[in-house]
């Protein structure tokens, strides 16, 4: 674990060049990064996470010019990029046939997910390494996403089987939930994953968008799943109960807004006592981790309004509460 000094960034770049993995902060969550042009490094990302299926990964790039080396941007993509890059927006775009990217990054699809992050340390790493960086969230498959460097170390106590060379440690992630994933590879824009850039904001630019009805529809195998079936993800060790009006004596309570009249809860935390959705998103994953304690029997979560950033928070919470495999 190193603060993002010039020396650490140089070490991180060398590690990426050598096919090793580096964990780094983005404005959303910490990413587990590898050289997106290196098949073995990309395969190592899947192996380190213990991802059962080869879900495609997001390629992180420093700017629009770099994006256009790998993906085809149309007018819609340019408009969204102008407004929201650098920032927590991922676009799924047609992949250039000559893109110097591992095929595994797209999991065999003819599209690629690209994003230009805003976090200064992510930007510094992209500049220093000069490589496209493939990065899912830096957690074991199915677990709660990391929003602080210590979470990454907890997820990979053995350094991902020696694959993870370095954690660039730079405090807490300001947004706290993963980027909005918008598919612009077809005729109609489709929201594949809600995030801090809301459907309303996207529709103000592009007009009506479709919303993926099946959670996890971004995954290529999603079509095989029963519609409406929730995939367990973002799951703490304890069971999660939603829309709680109170908590049992041996439950933890995760509140939102005023919670004075909510009874129970051996441990209590509040995502945002004032009911601020930005604050709630930034606290979500860290508070789920803190409440995930032995001796408790579950985490009861109060209702979060299903508007704006609340859509992204509820998407993550529903999966945290989904039946475990
Ligand atoms: O905020 C974020 O996006 C973080 C940070 C590290 O940048 N990364 C992240 O990556 O959340 P990951 O791998 O957990 O999520 C990638 C999402 C998945 O839902 C995946 O199915 C979708 O993007 N995706 C990636 N490539 C795709 C493609 N070619 N077509 C459709 N969906 C794709
Ligand atoms: Mg993830």
PDB file of N, CA, C and O and ligand atoms in Angstrom, residues 29-30 49 51 55 135-146 178 193 233-234 285 316, ligand 2:
ATOM      1  N   UNK A  29     -15.127   3.838  -7.205  1.00  0.00           N
ATOM      2  CA  UNK A  29     -14.639   2.787  -6.302  1.00  0.00           C
ATOM      3  C   UNK A  29     -13.179   2.506  -6.677  1.00  0.00           C
ATOM      4  O   UNK A  29     -12.712   2.980  -7.710  1.00  0.00           O
ATOM      5  N   UNK A  30     -12.468   1.750  -5.829  1.00  0.00           N
ATOM      6  CA  UNK A  30     -11.110   1.330  -6.203  1.00  0.00           C
ATOM      7  C   UNK A  30     -11.192   0.272  -7.299  1.00  0.00           C
ATOM      8  O   UNK A  30     -12.047  -0.612  -7.260  1.00  0.00           O
ATOM      9  N   UNK A  49      -9.952 -12.021  -8.953  1.00  0.00           N
ATOM     10  CA  UNK A  49     -11.282 -11.743  -8.401  1.00  0.00           C
ATOM     11  C   UNK A  49     -12.082 -13.010  -8.129  1.00  0.00           C
ATOM     12  O   UNK A  49     -13.080 -12.981  -7.428  1.00  0.00           O
ATOM     13  N   UNK A  51     -13.732 -14.452 -10.495  1.00  0.00           N
ATOM     14  CA  UNK A  51     -14.956 -14.266 -11.279  1.00  0.00           C
ATOM     15  C   UNK A  51     -15.270 -15.545 -12.023  1.00  0.00           C
ATOM     16  O   UNK A  51     -14.468 -16.023 -12.804  1.00  0.00           O
ATOM     17  N   UNK A  55     -17.149 -11.895 -17.555  1.00  0.00           N
ATOM     18  CA  UNK A  55     -17.862 -10.642 -17.773  1.00  0.00           C
ATOM     19  C   UNK A  55     -16.916  -9.658 -18.452  1.00  0.00           C
ATOM     20  O   UNK A  55     -15.785  -9.553 -18.044  1.00  0.00           O
ATOM     21  N   UNK A 135     -10.149  -2.368 -15.689  1.00  0.00           N
ATOM     22  CA  UNK A 135     -10.304  -2.409 -14.231  1.00  0.00           C
ATOM     23  C   UNK A 135     -11.741  -2.618 -13.794  1.00  0.00           C
ATOM     24  O   UNK A 135     -12.582  -1.747 -13.981  1.00  0.00           O
ATOM     25  N   UNK A 136     -12.007  -3.775 -13.195  1.00  0.00           N
ATOM     26  CA  UNK A 136     -13.265  -3.943 -12.446  1.00  0.00           C
ATOM     27  C   UNK A 136     -13.032  -3.433 -11.026  1.00  0.00           C
ATOM     28  O   UNK A 136     -11.922  -3.023 -10.693  1.00  0.00           O
ATOM     29  N   UNK A 137     -14.066  -3.430 -10.214  1.00  0.00           N
ATOM     30  CA  UNK A 137     -13.876  -3.048  -8.819  1.00  0.00           C
ATOM     31  C   UNK A 137     -12.926  -4.045  -8.151  1.00  0.00           C
ATOM     32  O   UNK A 137     -12.933  -5.236  -8.458  1.00  0.00           O
ATOM     33  N   UNK A 138     -12.110  -3.520  -7.216  1.00  0.00           N
ATOM     34  CA  UNK A 138     -11.038  -4.314  -6.613  1.00  0.00           C
ATOM     35  C   UNK A 138     -11.552  -5.126  -5.431  1.00  0.00           C
ATOM     36  O   UNK A 138     -11.127  -4.927  -4.285  1.00  0.00           O
ATOM     37  N   UNK A 139     -12.481  -6.035  -5.702  1.00  0.00           N
ATOM     38  CA  UNK A 139     -13.006  -6.917  -4.664  1.00  0.00           C
ATOM     39  C   UNK A 139     -13.127  -8.315  -5.247  1.00  0.00           C
ATOM     40  O   UNK A 139     -13.166  -8.477  -6.462  1.00  0.00           O
ATOM     41  N   UNK A 140     -13.206  -9.312  -4.364  1.00  0.00           N
ATOM     42  CA  UNK A 140     -13.487 -10.676  -4.809  1.00  0.00           C
ATOM     43  C   UNK A 140     -14.891 -10.706  -5.406  1.00  0.00           C
ATOM     44  O   UNK A 140     -15.773  -9.951  -4.986  1.00  0.00           O
ATOM     45  N   UNK A 141     -15.075 -11.547  -6.378  1.00  0.00           N
ATOM     46  CA  UNK A 141     -16.351 -11.622  -7.086  1.00  0.00           C
ATOM     47  C   UNK A 141     -17.531 -11.747  -6.118  1.00  0.00           C
ATOM     48  O   UNK A 141     -17.508 -12.573  -5.197  1.00  0.00           O
ATOM     49  N   UNK A 142     -18.554 -10.890  -6.305  1.00  0.00           N
ATOM     50  CA  UNK A 142     -19.770 -10.981  -5.497  1.00  0.00           C
ATOM     51  C   UNK A 142     -19.729 -10.178  -4.210  1.00  0.00           C
ATOM     52  O   UNK A 142     -20.752  -9.974  -3.577  1.00  0.00           O
ATOM     53  N   UNK A 143     -18.531  -9.732  -3.797  1.00  0.00           N
ATOM     54  CA  UNK A 143     -18.414  -9.011  -2.528  1.00  0.00           C
ATOM     55  C   UNK A 143     -18.758  -7.530  -2.678  1.00  0.00           C
ATOM     56  O   UNK A 143     -18.926  -7.021  -3.787  1.00  0.00           O
ATOM     57  N   UNK A 144     -18.762  -6.854  -1.522  1.00  0.00           N
ATOM     58  CA  UNK A 144     -18.992  -5.408  -1.474  1.00  0.00           C
ATOM     59  C   UNK A 144     -17.808  -4.685  -2.128  1.00  0.00           C
ATOM     60  O   UNK A 144     -16.658  -5.028  -1.894  1.00  0.00           O
ATOM     61  N   UNK A 145     -18.098  -3.663  -2.948  1.00  0.00           N
ATOM     62  CA  UNK A 145     -17.034  -2.937  -3.651  1.00  0.00           C
ATOM     63  C   UNK A 145     -16.213  -2.091  -2.675  1.00  0.00           C
ATOM     64  O   UNK A 145     -16.737  -1.604  -1.677  1.00  0.00           O
ATOM     65  N   UNK A 146     -14.922  -1.910  -2.977  1.00  0.00           N
ATOM     66  CA  UNK A 146     -14.032  -1.161  -2.079  1.00  0.00           C
ATOM     67  C   UNK A 146     -14.067   0.336  -2.340  1.00  0.00           C
ATOM     68  O   UNK A 146     -13.927   0.778  -3.473  1.00  0.00           O
ATOM     69  N   UNK A 178     -20.423   2.510  -8.402  1.00  0.00           N
ATOM     70  CA  UNK A 178     -19.779   2.361  -9.701  1.00  0.00           C
ATOM     71  C   UNK A 178     -20.405   3.265 -10.756  1.00  0.00           C
ATOM     72  O   UNK A 178     -21.559   3.699 -10.629  1.00  0.00           O
ATOM     73  N   UNK A 193     -26.395  -0.017 -16.298  1.00  0.00           N
ATOM     74  CA  UNK A 193     -26.177   0.026 -14.842  1.00  0.00           C
ATOM     75  C   UNK A 193     -26.393   1.452 -14.360  1.00  0.00           C
ATOM     76  O   UNK A 193     -25.745   2.368 -14.849  1.00  0.00           O
ATOM     77  N   UNK A 233     -24.822  -9.933  -5.529  1.00  0.00           N
ATOM     78  CA  UNK A 233     -23.620  -9.159  -5.788  1.00  0.00           C
ATOM     79  C   UNK A 233     -23.528  -8.157  -4.644  1.00  0.00           C
ATOM     80  O   UNK A 233     -24.494  -7.959  -3.926  1.00  0.00           O
ATOM     81  N   UNK A 234     -22.387  -7.520  -4.479  1.00  0.00           N
ATOM     82  CA  UNK A 234     -22.232  -6.484  -3.450  1.00  0.00           C
ATOM     83  C   UNK A 234     -22.642  -7.037  -2.079  1.00  0.00           C
ATOM     84  O   UNK A 234     -23.177  -6.310  -1.248  1.00  0.00           O
ATOM     85  N   UNK A 285     -20.987   1.498   0.677  1.00  0.00           N
ATOM     86  CA  UNK A 285     -20.196   0.265   0.753  1.00  0.00           C
ATOM     87  C   UNK A 285     -19.372   0.200   2.048  1.00  0.00           C
ATOM     88  O   UNK A 285     -19.239  -0.868   2.657  1.00  0.00           O
ATOM     89  N   UNK A 316     -27.772  -1.501  -6.048  1.00  0.00           N
ATOM     90  CA  UNK A 316     -26.728  -2.234  -5.312  1.00  0.00           C
ATOM     91  C   UNK A 316     -27.341  -2.953  -4.108  1.00  0.00           C
ATOM     92  O   UNK A 316     -26.985  -4.086  -3.801  1.00  0.00           O
TER      93      UNK A 316
HETATM   94 MG1  LIG B   2     -17.776  -4.901  -9.338  1.00  0.00          MG
END
